[in-house]
C-alpha positions as a Python dict, from the first residue, in 0.01 Angstrom:
ca = {
    (1, 'X'): (0, 0, 0),
    (2, 'X'): (230, -307, 90),
    (3, 'X'): (47, -595, -83),
    (4, 'X'): (-13, -405, -395),
    (5, 'X'): (219, -321, -678),
    (6, 'X'): (39, -6, -834),
    (7, 'X'): (237, 320, -938),
    (8, 'X'): (283, 517, -594),
    (9, 'X'): (176, 895, -590),
    (10, 'X'): (494, 1047, -674),
    (11, 'X'): (554, 860, -992),
    (12, 'X'): (198, 928, -1138),
    (13, 'X'): (329, 1203, -1377),
    (14, 'X'): (564, 955, -1512),
    (15, 'X'): (456, 602, -1467),
    (16, 'X'): (739, 423, -1628),
    (17, 'X'): (995, 602, -1399),
    (18, 'X'): (836, 369, -1134),
    (19, 'X'): (959, 86, -1322),
    (20, 'X'): (1313, 217, -1389),
    (21, 'X'): (1344, 336, -1038),
    (22, 'X'): (1307, -31, -897),
    (23, 'X'): (1544, -136, -1192),
    (24, 'X'): (1807, 94, -1050),
    (25, 'X'): (1770, -73, -674),
    (26, 'X'): (1684, -436, -721),
    (27, 'X'): (1982, -543, -895),
    (28, 'X'): (2265, -370, -711),
    (29, 'X'): (2070, -479, -367),
    (30, 'X'): (2030, -829, -520),
    (31, 'X'): (1649, -826, -465),
    (32, 'X'): (1357, -827, -681),
    (33, 'X'): (1118, -521, -825),
    (34, 'X'): (872, -693, -620),
    (35, 'X'): (1040, -652, -282),
    (36, 'X'): (1053, -265, -312),
    (37, 'X'): (755, -35, -248),
    (38, 'X'): (714, 334, -175),
    (39, 'X'): (519, 397, 152),
    (40, 'X'): (389, 722, 314),
    (41, 'X'): (343, 1046, 138),
    (42, 'X'): (517, 951, -179),
    (43, 'X'): (293, 650, -207),
    (44, 'X'): (-69, 826, -117),
    (45, 'X'): (10, 1169, -166),
    (46, 'X'): (-9, 1252, 190),
    (47, 'X'): (151, 1153, 523),
    (48, 'X'): (81, 900, 722),
    (49, 'X'): (314, 1023, 1021),
    (50, 'X'): (122, 1066, 1328),
    (51, 'X'): (69, 1453, 1459),
    (52, 'X'): (162, 1526, 1106),
    (53, 'X'): (-193, 1596, 1022),
    (54, 'X'): (-232, 1384, 683),
    (55, 'X'): (19, 1706, 551),
    (56, 'X'): (18, 1677, 134),
    (57, 'X'): (313, 1538, -61),
    (58, 'X'): (553, 1832, -155),
    (59, 'X'): (835, 1854, -375),
    (60, 'X'): (1024, 1894, -52),
    (61, 'X'): (900, 1529, 115),
    (62, 'X'): (1125, 1277, 145),
    (63, 'X'): (1067, 919, -68),
    (64, 'X'): (983, 649, 195),
    (65, 'X'): (1105, 324, 67),
    (66, 'X'): (1025, -37, 207),
    (67, 'X'): (1259, -311, 79),
    (68, 'X'): (1128, -655, 197),
    (69, 'X'): (1427, -917, 127),
    (70, 'X'): (1488, -1206, 422),
    (71, 'X'): (1815, -1264, 235),
    (72, 'X'): (1921, -928, 190),
    (73, 'X'): (1824, -876, 596),
    (74, 'X'): (2001, -1184, 733),
    (75, 'X'): (2319, -1081, 513),
    (76, 'X'): (2354, -739, 692),
    (77, 'X'): (2212, -885, 1024),
    (78, 'X'): (2485, -1168, 1023),
    (79, 'X'): (2734, -910, 929),
    (80, 'X'): (2673, -706, 1214),
    (81, 'X'): (2694, -970, 1426),
    (82, 'X'): (2995, -1095, 1306),
    (83, 'X'): (3186, -748, 1328),
    (84, 'X'): (3014, -627, 1630),
    (85, 'X'): (2834, -922, 1847),
    (86, 'X'): (2627, -712, 2114),
    (87, 'X'): (2820, -775, 2427),
    (88, 'X'): (3022, -544, 2637),
    (89, 'X'): (3272, -378, 2615),
    (90, 'X'): (3233, -350, 2251),
    (91, 'X'): (2898, -237, 2268),
    (92, 'X'): (2993, 47, 2525),
    (93, 'X'): (3258, 153, 2265),
    (94, 'X'): (3021, 168, 2010),
    (95, 'X'): (2728, 389, 2135),
    (96, 'X'): (2380, 395, 2143),
    (97, 'X'): (2376, 321, 1749),
    (98, 'X'): (2403, -52, 1804),
    (99, 'X'): (2132, -123, 2096),
    (100, 'X'): (1887, 128, 1856),
    (101, 'X'): (1988, -148, 1553),
    (102, 'X'): (1910, -420, 1796),
    (103, 'X'): (1547, -286, 1844),
    (104, 'X'): (1516, -297, 1478),
    (105, 'X'): (1617, -638, 1441),
    (106, 'X'): (1389, -766, 1712),
    (107, 'X'): (1086, -594, 1513),
    (108, 'X'): (1205, -738, 1175),
    (109, 'X'): (1357, -439, 999),
    (110, 'X'): (1702, -209, 1018),
    (111, 'X'): (1784, 103, 820),
    (112, 'X'): (2153, 13, 694),
    (113, 'X'): (2241, 407, 648),
    (114, 'X'): (2197, 408, 1074),
    (115, 'X'): (2492, 166, 1077),
    (116, 'X'): (2793, 373, 1238),
    (117, 'X'): (3095, 139, 1277),
    (118, 'X'): (3418, 222, 1305),
    (119, 'X'): (3687, 23, 1126),
    (120, 'X'): (3924, 135, 1413),
    (121, 'X'): (3750, 2, 1698),
    (122, 'X'): (3588, -310, 1505),
    (123, 'X'): (3859, -387, 1263),
    (124, 'X'): (3849, -581, 933),
    (125, 'X'): (3521, -752, 1047),
    (126, 'X'): (3345, -443, 993),
    (127, 'X'): (3451, -426, 571),
    (128, 'X'): (3095, -658, 484),
    (129, 'X'): (2887, -423, 694),
    (130, 'X'): (3032, -80, 582),
    (131, 'X'): (3060, -220, 241),
    (132, 'X'): (2675, -315, 262),
    (133, 'X'): (2610, 50, 380),
    (134, 'X'): (2806, 204, 86),
    (135, 'X'): (2646, -1, -136),
    (136, 'X'): (2279, 107, 11),
    (137, 'X'): (2403, 448, 7),
    (138, 'X'): (2500, 447, -401),
    (139, 'X'): (2214, 256, -465),
    (140, 'X'): (1962, 513, -334),
    (141, 'X'): (2142, 807, -460),
    (142, 'X'): (2147, 674, -826),
    (143, 'X'): (1780, 581, -803),
    (144, 'X'): (1710, 934, -694),
    (145, 'X'): (1758, 1065, -1039),
    (146, 'X'): (1476, 857, -1166),
    (147, 'X'): (1219, 1040, -994),
    (148, 'X'): (978, 1270, -1194),
    (149, 'X'): (1023, 1544, -957),
    (150, 'X'): (1352, 1678, -761),
    (151, 'X'): (1382, 1447, -460),
    (152, 'X'): (1731, 1420, -289),
    (153, 'X'): (1613, 1263, 30),
    (154, 'X'): (1535, 864, -66),
    (155, 'X'): (1495, 676, 251),
    (156, 'X'): (1481, 330, 267),
    (157, 'X'): (1463, 54, 526),
    (158, 'X'): (1505, -306, 494),
    (159, 'X'): (1269, -564, 634),
    (160, 'X'): (1280, -955, 673),
    (161, 'X'): (966, -1019, 559),
    (162, 'X'): (617, -849, 453),
    (163, 'X'): (445, -990, 799),
    (164, 'X'): (736, -741, 978),
    (165, 'X'): (677, -460, 710),
    (166, 'X'): (279, -494, 796),
    (167, 'X'): (322, -496, 1180),
    (168, 'X'): (511, -190, 1194),
    (169, 'X'): (272, 12, 933),
    (170, 'X'): (-27, -116, 1158),
    (171, 'X'): (141, 19, 1440),
    (172, 'X'): (173, 345, 1269),
    (173, 'X'): (-152, 382, 1137),
    (174, 'X'): (-273, 305, 1529),
    (175, 'X'): (-50, 587, 1635),
    (176, 'X'): (-194, 793, 1324),
    (177, 'X'): (-522, 730, 1419),
    (178, 'X'): (-483, 820, 1792),
    (179, 'X'): (-301, 1177, 1685),
    (180, 'X'): (-587, 1245, 1488),
    (181, 'X'): (-844, 1200, 1773),
    (182, 'X'): (-668, 1369, 2041),
}
């Protein structure tokens, strides 16, 4: 589901809404429509989350979006490095969220909405990161209005490359397989 650009399950009742959804996201995040995919139950109609037993997609399911763009990834990563270079004592003040983001970056992805920079601690260097996070949040909220069904919870993860996204999802599929055989 990362390699093809077919209409995801959640958009099947109104296939043109898929294009509208991406048209809302792409220009605001400075990515192309081809950089955007829906994964998980919103893509297939059933969950691939381990121990979820292939649960069907419902109106209460979240929509998981993958955005793959090295320029956007590097922009956010370098802004984070500039604001909070991962060295003590700053990392101790910022807490575990920064350690978690380092683990994400190591595997080639980051979740912008999980960034918790405090401008009081970091100062003005936090501005580009917080601006990116705010833009990300606003874009996802606006895009969620274009779904054929009501879904307030649109989650999106930013990957550096398609290979990074593939490795993450292959690992998830291995975990799913293990959960189904236990």
